[in-house]
Amino acid sequence: MQLFILFSCVVLLLLSISRWNVHPFLALLAVGLLYGIGSGLGGLESVDLLMEGFAKTLQWIGVIMVLGAMIGEIANETGGAERIAKSTLKLAGEKRLPYAMGLTGYIISIPVFVDVAYIMMQTVTEALAAKSKQNILGVGLSLATGLTATHALMPPTPGPLAVAGILEGQLGRIILINFFVAFSAMAGGLAWAMFYCRRIELPYDRELRNQFASSNDNALAENDDRPKQTSGSTWLAMLPIFVPLVLIAISSFIGTDNAGPASITMKFLGTPLVALSIGVILALAQYGRNFRMSNISNVAERAIEKAALVIMITGAGGAFGHIIKNSGVTETISAYASDLGAFGFLFPFVLASIFTTTTGSITVSMITTASIVAPLMSSLGISPEMTAALIGSGSFCVFHVNSSFFWLLNRLHHAPPSVLLKTFTVQSLCMGLGGLAAVLVLRMCGLK
């Protein structure tokens, strides 16, 4: 009955947003409350859980989104995004741009949460799409496939790291196996992005092309408040993006038992809040002699306005996922674990895909699946390391309206939910199947 109620609420949510044009913020909260009451939590507890999930989601992502948006606004205003776009196109070429974006996402998402990394790269992504005259979904989802591949499979990302601990697998072996599996998953996502998503043109694509067409050298010369582009300033434009990523990456490799002054300092500098604040300071250097204190206020105001809607919808998505997590449906699935174990080798993949489809969270899906599968390892006949690869691959299947990243794409690029269901949702399935194919190849080569 719990599974039936959850399935019905997910269908209702899909219909409310895609067919009845209910605003996602209202639909997520309303369906979340309805699911909580229907699953037996009661009205008061359902409201408390919704608010708790909303607060937990925003306590770390709200400020970070604004800081990331500030870096993007400064890059736009100073021409930094345009310089990075030109340099990337020159190095990769227009035909190879999706591969370059996928590889970029593969690298930067190892230490950084997917949503944060995509927000930081938003302006560059849009500039590249406009300059190369490619559609934003093709370029953006190429970046997203690299981001999500390593987020679900490569330690020290929290999900894979937690799975390694729960399954008591060898971390080094997991990294080696998942390095191959993540590339295969990324290949599946890139194939869909290149052969289908790049054909989808949004009204926002025309806005981007007009925006970046107007920000050429002549426009720069007419605007005395905007620093002039120079051949050597591309590196200055890249610093606000990559310095925070490097700081976060270094911090993630410092163990909790390291209590020395240097370790504590790096952990502090590597927290997303501090790292992105440093990124904002570095971005302000792009104003050069044209810098005014009013620049900070104006950029902050525009960033808050741009990020506010994304923050609220992301919070509503987190609230919906939180009430699902606490409704007891995971325990219901656990009760059938022994029967589902007949799937044998594919059981971790199938179970992870069920949790991702229902909760919309890669990390929650991976940790919950690992907790259920751990006691069954002996009966499944596969190693903890291969199990971790199966769980990571299954956690891609599939993202839809209960995923915070779904709504991030919706608001950042003004992509309708119906379009994202045909592009981003199907892409996540391609990634899951790509990861599964890699695991099957490894198994055929003798790995268990």
Coordinates of C-alpha atoms in Angstrom, one line a residue:
M1 CA 0.0 0.0 0.0
Q2 CA 2.9 2.4 0.8
L3 CA 4.5 1.8 -2.6
F4 CA 1.1 2.3 -4.3
I5 CA 0.6 5.6 -2.5
L6 CA 4.0 6.8 -3.4
F7 CA 3.6 5.8 -7.0
S8 CA 0.2 7.6 -7.1
C9 CA 1.7 10.8 -5.6
V10 CA 4.6 10.8 -8.1
V11 CA 2.2 10.5 -11.0
L12 CA 0.1 13.3 -9.5
L13 CA 3.1 15.5 -9.2
L14 CA 4.1 14.8 -12.8
L15 CA 0.6 15.6 -14.0
S16 CA 0.3 18.7 -11.8
I17 CA 3.5 20.3 -13.3
S18 CA 3.6 19.1 -16.8
R19 CA -0.1 19.0 -17.8
W20 CA -2.0 21.3 -15.3
N21 CA 0.8 23.9 -15.2
V22 CA 0.9 24.1 -11.4
H23 CA 4.0 26.0 -10.2
P24 CA 6.6 23.4 -9.1
F25 CA 7.1 25.1 -5.7
L26 CA 3.4 24.7 -4.9
A27 CA 3.1 21.2 -6.5
L28 CA 6.1 19.8 -4.5
L29 CA 4.8 21.0 -1.2
A30 CA 1.2 20.1 -1.8
V31 CA 1.9 16.6 -3.1
G32 CA 4.5 16.1 -0.3
L33 CA 1.9 17.0 2.3
L34 CA -0.7 14.7 0.6
Y35 CA 1.8 11.8 0.6
G36 CA 2.6 12.3 4.2
I37 CA -1.0 12.2 5.3
G38 CA -1.8 9.3 2.9
S39 CA 1.2 7.2 4.2
G40 CA -0.1 7.5 7.8
L41 CA 2.2 10.2 9.2
G42 CA -0.6 12.5 10.1
G43 CA -1.1 16.1 9.2
L44 CA 1.0 17.7 11.9
E45 CA 4.0 15.4 11.5
S46 CA 3.8 15.7 7.8
V47 CA 4.0 19.5 8.1
D48 CA 6.9 19.2 10.5
L49 CA 8.8 16.9 8.2
L50 CA 8.2 19.1 5.2
M51 CA 9.6 22.1 7.0
E52 CA 12.5 20.1 8.4
G53 CA 13.4 18.9 4.9
F54 CA 13.1 22.4 3.5
A55 CA 15.4 23.8 6.1
K56 CA 18.0 21.1 5.9
T57 CA 18.2 21.5 2.1
L58 CA 18.6 25.3 2.3
Q59 CA 20.9 25.5 5.3
W60 CA 23.9 24.7 3.0
I61 CA 22.7 25.4 -0.5
G62 CA 21.0 28.8 -0.1
V63 CA 24.1 31.0 0.6
I64 CA 26.2 28.9 -1.8
M65 CA 23.8 29.5 -4.6
V66 CA 23.9 33.2 -4.1
L67 CA 27.7 33.3 -4.0
G68 CA 27.9 31.2 -7.1
A69 CA 25.5 33.4 -8.9
M70 CA 27.6 36.5 -7.9
I71 CA 30.7 34.9 -9.5
G72 CA 28.6 34.4 -12.6
E73 CA 27.2 37.9 -12.6
I74 CA 30.7 39.4 -12.3
A75 CA 32.0 37.1 -15.1
N76 CA 29.1 38.4 -17.3
E77 CA 29.6 42.0 -16.5
T78 CA 33.4 42.1 -16.9
G79 CA 33.4 39.9 -20.0
G80 CA 35.2 37.0 -18.2
A81 CA 32.7 34.4 -19.3
E82 CA 33.1 35.5 -22.9
R83 CA 36.9 35.2 -22.7
I84 CA 36.7 31.7 -21.2
A85 CA 34.3 30.7 -23.9
K86 CA 36.5 31.9 -26.7
S87 CA 39.6 30.1 -25.1
T88 CA 37.7 26.8 -24.7
L89 CA 36.3 26.9 -28.2
K90 CA 39.8 27.6 -29.6
L91 CA 41.3 24.6 -27.7
A92 CA 38.5 22.1 -28.1
G93 CA 36.8 23.2 -31.3
E94 CA 33.0 23.4 -31.8
K95 CA 32.6 19.8 -32.8
R96 CA 34.4 18.5 -29.7
L97 CA 32.8 20.9 -27.3
P98 CA 30.4 18.3 -25.7
Y99 CA 33.4 16.0 -25.0
A100 CA 35.3 18.9 -23.4
M101 CA 32.3 19.8 -21.2
G102 CA 31.8 16.2 -20.1
L103 CA 35.5 15.8 -19.2
T104 CA 35.4 19.1 -17.3
G105 CA 32.4 18.0 -15.3
Y106 CA 34.0 14.6 -14.6
I107 CA 37.0 16.4 -13.0
I108 CA 35.4 19.2 -11.0
S109 CA 32.5 17.1 -9.5
I110 CA 34.9 14.7 -7.7
P111 CA 35.3 17.1 -4.8
V112 CA 32.3 19.4 -5.3
F113 CA 28.6 18.8 -5.0
V114 CA 26.8 18.6 -8.4
D115 CA 24.5 21.6 -7.9
V116 CA 27.2 23.8 -6.7
A117 CA 29.6 22.9 -9.5
Y118 CA 26.9 23.5 -12.2
I119 CA 25.9 26.9 -10.7
M120 CA 29.6 27.9 -10.7
M121 CA 29.9 26.8 -14.4
Q122 CA 26.5 28.2 -15.5
T123 CA 27.8 31.5 -17.0
V124 CA 30.7 29.7 -18.8
T125 CA 28.3 27.0 -20.1
E126 CA 25.8 29.6 -21.5
A127 CA 28.6 31.6 -23.1
L128 CA 30.0 28.5 -24.8
A129 CA 26.6 27.6 -26.1
A130 CA 26.0 31.0 -27.5
K131 CA 29.5 31.4 -29.0
S132 CA 29.4 28.0 -30.6
K133 CA 25.8 28.5 -31.7
Q134 CA 24.8 25.2 -30.0
N135 CA 21.7 24.8 -27.9
I136 CA 22.1 25.2 -24.2
L137 CA 20.6 21.8 -23.4
G138 CA 23.2 20.0 -25.5
V139 CA 26.1 21.8 -23.9
G140 CA 24.6 22.0 -20.4
L141 CA 23.7 18.3 -20.2
S142 CA 27.1 17.4 -21.6
L143 CA 28.5 19.1 -18.5
A144 CA 25.9 17.5 -16.3
T145 CA 26.7 14.0 -17.4
G146 CA 30.3 14.4 -16.3
L147 CA 29.3 16.0 -13.0
T148 CA 26.8 13.3 -12.1
A149 CA 29.1 10.4 -13.2
T150 CA 31.8 11.1 -10.7
H151 CA 29.3 12.3 -8.0
A152 CA 27.8 8.9 -7.9
L153 CA 30.9 6.7 -8.4
M154 CA 34.1 8.4 -7.4
P155 CA 35.3 8.9 -3.8
P156 CA 35.8 11.2 -2.0
T157 CA 32.3 12.3 -3.0
P158 CA 30.1 11.6 0.1
G159 CA 27.9 8.9 -1.6
P160 CA 30.6 6.5 -2.9
L161 CA 32.7 7.1 0.2
A162 CA 29.7 6.1 2.5
V163 CA 29.0 3.1 0.3
A164 CA 32.6 1.9 0.6
G165 CA 32.4 2.2 4.4
I166 CA 29.1 0.4 4.7
L167 CA 30.2 -2.5 2.4
E168 CA 33.7 -2.6 3.9
G169 CA 35.2 -2.5 0.5
Q170 CA 38.8 -1.5 -0.4
L171 CA 38.7 2.1 -1.3
G172 CA 41.6 1.9 -3.7
R173 CA 40.0 -1.0 -5.6
I174 CA 36.7 0.9 -5.7
I175 CA 38.4 4.0 -7.2
L176 CA 40.0 1.9 -9.9
I177 CA 36.8 0.0 -10.8
N178 CA 34.6 3.0 -10.7
F179 CA 37.0 5.1 -12.7
F180 CA 36.2 2.9 -15.7
V181 CA 32.5 2.6 -14.8
A182 CA 32.1 6.3 -14.5
F183 CA 33.6 6.9 -17.9
S184 CA 31.2 4.4 -19.4
A185 CA 28.2 6.0 -17.6
M186 CA 29.4 9.4 -18.9
A187 CA 29.7 8.0 -22.4
G188 CA 26.0 6.9 -22.3
G189 CA 24.9 10.3 -21.1
L190 CA 27.0 12.1 -23.7
A191 CA 25.6 10.0 -26.5
W192 CA 22.1 11.1 -25.6
A193 CA 23.1 14.7 -25.1
M194 CA 24.8 14.8 -28.5
F195 CA 22.3 12.8 -30.6
Y196 CA 19.1 14.1 -29.1
C197 CA 19.4 16.9 -26.6
R198 CA 21.5 19.2 -28.8
R199 CA 18.6 19.3 -31.3
I200 CA 16.2 20.8 -28.7
E201 CA 16.1 24.6 -29.0
L202 CA 14.6 26.6 -26.2
P203 CA 13.4 30.3 -26.4
Y204 CA 16.3 30.9 -23.9
D205 CA 18.8 29.9 -26.6
R206 CA 17.8 32.9 -28.6
E207 CA 18.1 35.2 -25.6
L208 CA 21.6 33.9 -24.9
R209 CA 22.7 34.5 -28.5
N210 CA 21.4 38.0 -28.5
Q211 CA 23.0 38.7 -25.1
F212 CA 26.4 37.5 -26.0
A213 CA 26.2 39.0 -29.5
S214 CA 25.7 42.4 -27.9
S215 CA 28.6 42.0 -25.5
N216 CA 31.3 42.2 -28.2
D217 CA 34.4 44.4 -28.3
N218 CA 32.5 47.4 -29.5
A219 CA 30.1 47.2 -26.7
L220 CA 33.0 46.9 -24.3
A221 CA 34.5 50.1 -25.7
E222 CA 31.2 52.0 -25.2
N223 CA 30.9 50.9 -21.5
D224 CA 33.5 52.8 -19.4
D225 CA 32.5 50.9 -16.3
R226 CA 33.5 47.5 -17.8
P227 CA 37.1 46.5 -18.0
K228 CA 38.6 46.0 -21.4
Q229 CA 39.4 42.4 -22.5
T230 CA 43.1 41.6 -22.8
S231 CA 44.8 38.5 -24.2
G232 CA 46.2 37.6 -20.8
S233 CA 43.1 38.1 -18.8
T234 CA 41.5 34.7 -19.5
W235 CA 43.4 33.3 -16.6
L236 CA 42.1 36.0 -14.3
A237 CA 38.6 35.1 -15.4
M238 CA 39.2 31.4 -14.7
L239 CA 40.6 31.9 -11.1
P240 CA 37.2 32.6 -9.4
I241 CA 35.9 29.3 -10.7
F242 CA 38.9 27.0 -10.3
V243 CA 40.4 28.3 -7.0
P244 CA 37.3 27.4 -5.0
L245 CA 37.2 24.0 -6.7
V246 CA 40.9 23.4 -5.8
L247 CA 40.4 24.5 -2.2
I248 CA 37.4 22.2 -1.8
A249 CA 39.3 19.3 -3.4
I250 CA 42.3 19.7 -1.1
S251 CA 40.0 19.9 1.9
S252 CA 38.2 16.7 1.0
F253 CA 41.4 14.7 1.1
I254 CA 42.3 15.9 4.6
G255 CA 41.3 13.3 7.2
T256 CA 39.3 14.1 10.3
D257 CA 42.2 12.9 12.5
N258 CA 44.5 15.6 11.2
A259 CA 44.4 18.3 13.8
G260 CA 47.5 20.3 12.9
P261 CA 47.2 24.1 12.2
A262 CA 47.8 23.6 8.5
S263 CA 45.1 20.9 8.2
I264 CA 42.6 23.0 10.2
T265 CA 43.3 26.0 8.0
M266 CA 42.8 24.1 4.8
K267 CA 39.6 22.5 6.1
F268 CA 38.3 26.0 6.8
L269 CA 39.4 27.4 3.5
G270 CA 37.9 24.3 1.7
T271 CA 34.4 24.7 3.1
P272 CA 32.1 25.7 0.3
L273 CA 31.0 28.9 2.0
V274 CA 34.6 30.1 2.5
A275 CA 35.9 28.8 -0.8
L276 CA 33.2 30.5 -2.9
S277 CA 33.6 33.7 -0.9
I278 CA 37.3 33.7 -1.9
G279 CA 36.0 33.1 -5.5
V280 CA 33.9 36.2 -5.3
I281 CA 36.9 38.3 -4.1
L282 CA 39.0 37.0 -6.9
A283 CA 36.1 37.8 -9.4
L284 CA 36.0 41.4 -8.2
A285 CA 39.6 41.8 -9.3
Q286 CA 38.4 41.6 -12.9
Y287 CA 37.0 45.1 -12.5
G288 CA 40.5 46.4 -12.3
R289 CA 40.7 50.2 -12.0
N290 CA 36.9 50.4 -12.7
F291 CA 36.1 48.8 -9.3
R292 CA 33.6 50.6 -7.1
M293 CA 32.0 49.6 -3.8
S294 CA 28.7 50.0 -5.6
N295 CA 29.7 47.1 -7.9
I296 CA 29.4 44.6 -5.0
S297 CA 26.0 45.8 -4.0
N298 CA 24.6 45.8 -7.5
V299 CA 26.1 42.3 -8.2
A300 CA 24.8 40.9 -4.9
E301 CA 21.3 42.2 -5.6
R302 CA 21.1 40.7 -9.1
A303 CA 22.5 37.4 -7.8
I304 CA 19.9 37.2 -5.0
E305 CA 17.1 37.9 -7.4
K306 CA 18.4 35.3 -9.9
A307 CA 19.0 32.6 -7.2
A308 CA 15.9 33.2 -5.1
L309 CA 13.5 31.2 -7.2
V310 CA 16.0 28.3 -7.7
I311 CA 16.6 28.2 -4.0
M312 CA 12.9 28.0 -3.1
I313 CA 12.1 25.3 -5.6
T314 CA 15.2 23.3 -4.6
G315 CA 14.1 23.6 -1.0
A316 CA 10.6 22.3 -1.9
G317 CA 12.2 19.4 -3.7
G318 CA 14.3 18.6 -0.6
A319 CA 11.2 18.8 1.5
F320 CA 9.4 16.3 -0.7
G321 CA 12.4 13.9 -0.6
H322 CA 12.7 14.2 3.2
I323 CA 9.1 13.2 3.8
I324 CA 9.5 10.2 1.5
K325 CA 12.6 9.2 3.4
N326 CA 10.8 9.3 6.7
S327 CA 7.5 7.7 5.6
G328 CA 8.7 4.2 6.1
V329 CA 8.7 3.2 2.4
T330 CA 12.4 2.3 2.5
E331 CA 11.6 -0.2 5.3
T332 CA 8.8 -1.6 3.1
I333 CA 11.2 -2.2 0.3
S334 CA 13.7 -3.7 2.8
A335 CA 11.1 -6.3 3.9
Y336 CA 11.0 -7.7 0.3
A337 CA 14.8 -7.7 0.0
S338 CA 15.1 -11.5 0.5
D339 CA 12.6 -12.1 -2.3
L340 CA 14.1 -9.6 -4.6
G341 CA 17.5 -11.2 -3.9
A342 CA 16.6 -13.7 -6.6
F343 CA 17.7 -11.0 -9.1
G344 CA 21.2 -11.9 -7.7
F345 CA 23.9 -9.9 -9.4
L346 CA 21.5 -7.2 -10.6
F347 CA 19.8 -6.7 -7.2
P348 CA 22.0 -3.8 -6.0
F349 CA 21.5 -2.0 -9.4
V350 CA 17.7 -2.5 -9.4
L351 CA 17.3 -1.5 -5.7
A352 CA 19.4 1.7 -6.1
S353 CA 17.4 2.6 -9.2
I354 CA 14.1 2.2 -7.2
F355 CA 15.3 4.5 -4.5
T356 CA 16.6 7.2 -6.9
T357 CA 13.3 7.1 -8.8
T358 CA 11.3 7.5 -5.6
T359 CA 13.5 9.9 -3.5
G360 CA 15.4 11.9 -6.2
S361 CA 18.6 11.8 -4.2
I362 CA 21.7 10.0 -5.4
T363 CA 23.3 10.0 -1.9
V364 CA 20.2 8.8 -0.1
S365 CA 19.7 6.1 -2.7
M366 CA 23.3 4.9 -2.4
I367 CA 23.5 4.8 1.3
T368 CA 20.0 3.2 1.8
T369 CA 20.8 0.5 -0.9
A370 CA 24.2 -0.2 0.6
S371 CA 22.6 -0.6 4.1
I372 CA 20.1 -3.1 2.7
V373 CA 22.6 -5.0 0.5
A374 CA 25.4 -5.3 3.1
P375 CA 23.9 -8.2 5.0
L376 CA 23.1 -10.0 1.8
M377 CA 26.6 -9.9 0.3
S378 CA 27.4 -13.6 0.8
S379 CA 24.3 -14.7 -1.0
L380 CA 24.8 -12.3 -3.9
G381 CA 28.2 -13.8 -4.6
I382 CA 29.9 -10.5 -5.7
S383 CA 32.6 -8.4 -4.1
P384 CA 32.0 -5.2 -2.1
E385 CA 33.8 -3.3 -4.8
M386 CA 31.6 -4.6 -7.7
T387 CA 28.6 -4.1 -5.5
A388 CA 29.6 -0.4 -5.0
A389 CA 29.8 0.0 -8.8
L390 CA 26.4 -1.6 -9.3
I391 CA 24.9 0.7 -6.6
G392 CA 26.5 3.8 -8.2
S393 CA 25.2 2.9 -11.6
G394 CA 21.7 2.2 -10.4
S395 CA 21.6 5.5 -8.6
F396 CA 21.4 7.3 -12.0
C397 CA 18.0 5.7 -12.8
V398 CA 16.1 7.9 -13.1
F399 CA 16.0 11.6 -12.3
H400 CA 12.7 13.4 -12.7
V401 CA 10.5 16.0 -10.9
N402 CA 11.7 15.0 -7.4
S403 CA 15.3 15.7 -8.2
S404 CA 16.7 19.1 -7.1
F405 CA 19.0 19.2 -10.2
F406 CA 15.9 18.8 -12.4
W407 CA 14.6 22.1 -11.1
L408 CA 18.0 23.7 -11.2
L409 CA 18.1 23.1 -15.0
N410 CA 14.5 24.2 -15.2
R411 CA 15.2 27.6 -13.6
L412 CA 18.7 28.3 -14.8
H413 CA 17.9 27.7 -18.5
H414 CA 14.1 28.2 -18.5
A415 CA 13.6 24.6 -19.7
P416 CA 10.0 23.4 -19.3
P417 CA 9.5 20.2 -17.2
S418 CA 8.1 18.4 -20.2
V419 CA 11.3 19.0 -22.2
L420 CA 13.5 18.0 -19.3
L421 CA 11.6 14.7 -18.9
K422 CA 12.5 13.9 -22.5
T423 CA 16.1 15.1 -22.2
F424 CA 17.6 15.0 -18.7
T425 CA 15.4 12.1 -17.4
V426 CA 16.2 9.9 -20.4
Q427 CA 19.8 10.9 -20.2
S428 CA 20.0 9.6 -16.6
L429 CA 18.6 6.3 -17.7
C430 CA 21.3 6.1 -20.5
M431 CA 24.0 6.8 -17.9
G432 CA 22.7 4.1 -15.6
L433 CA 22.7 1.6 -18.4
G434 CA 26.1 2.7 -19.5
G435 CA 27.5 2.1 -16.0
L436 CA 25.8 -1.3 -15.9
A437 CA 27.3 -2.3 -19.2
A438 CA 30.8 -1.4 -17.8
V439 CA 30.2 -3.6 -14.8
L440 CA 29.0 -6.5 -17.0
V441 CA 32.2 -6.1 -19.1
L442 CA 34.4 -6.2 -15.9
R443 CA 32.5 -9.3 -14.8
M444 CA 33.0 -11.0 -18.1
C445 CA 36.8 -10.3 -17.7
G446 CA 36.7 -12.2 -14.4
L447 CA 36.1 -9.5 -11.8
K448 CA 33.6 -10.4 -9.1

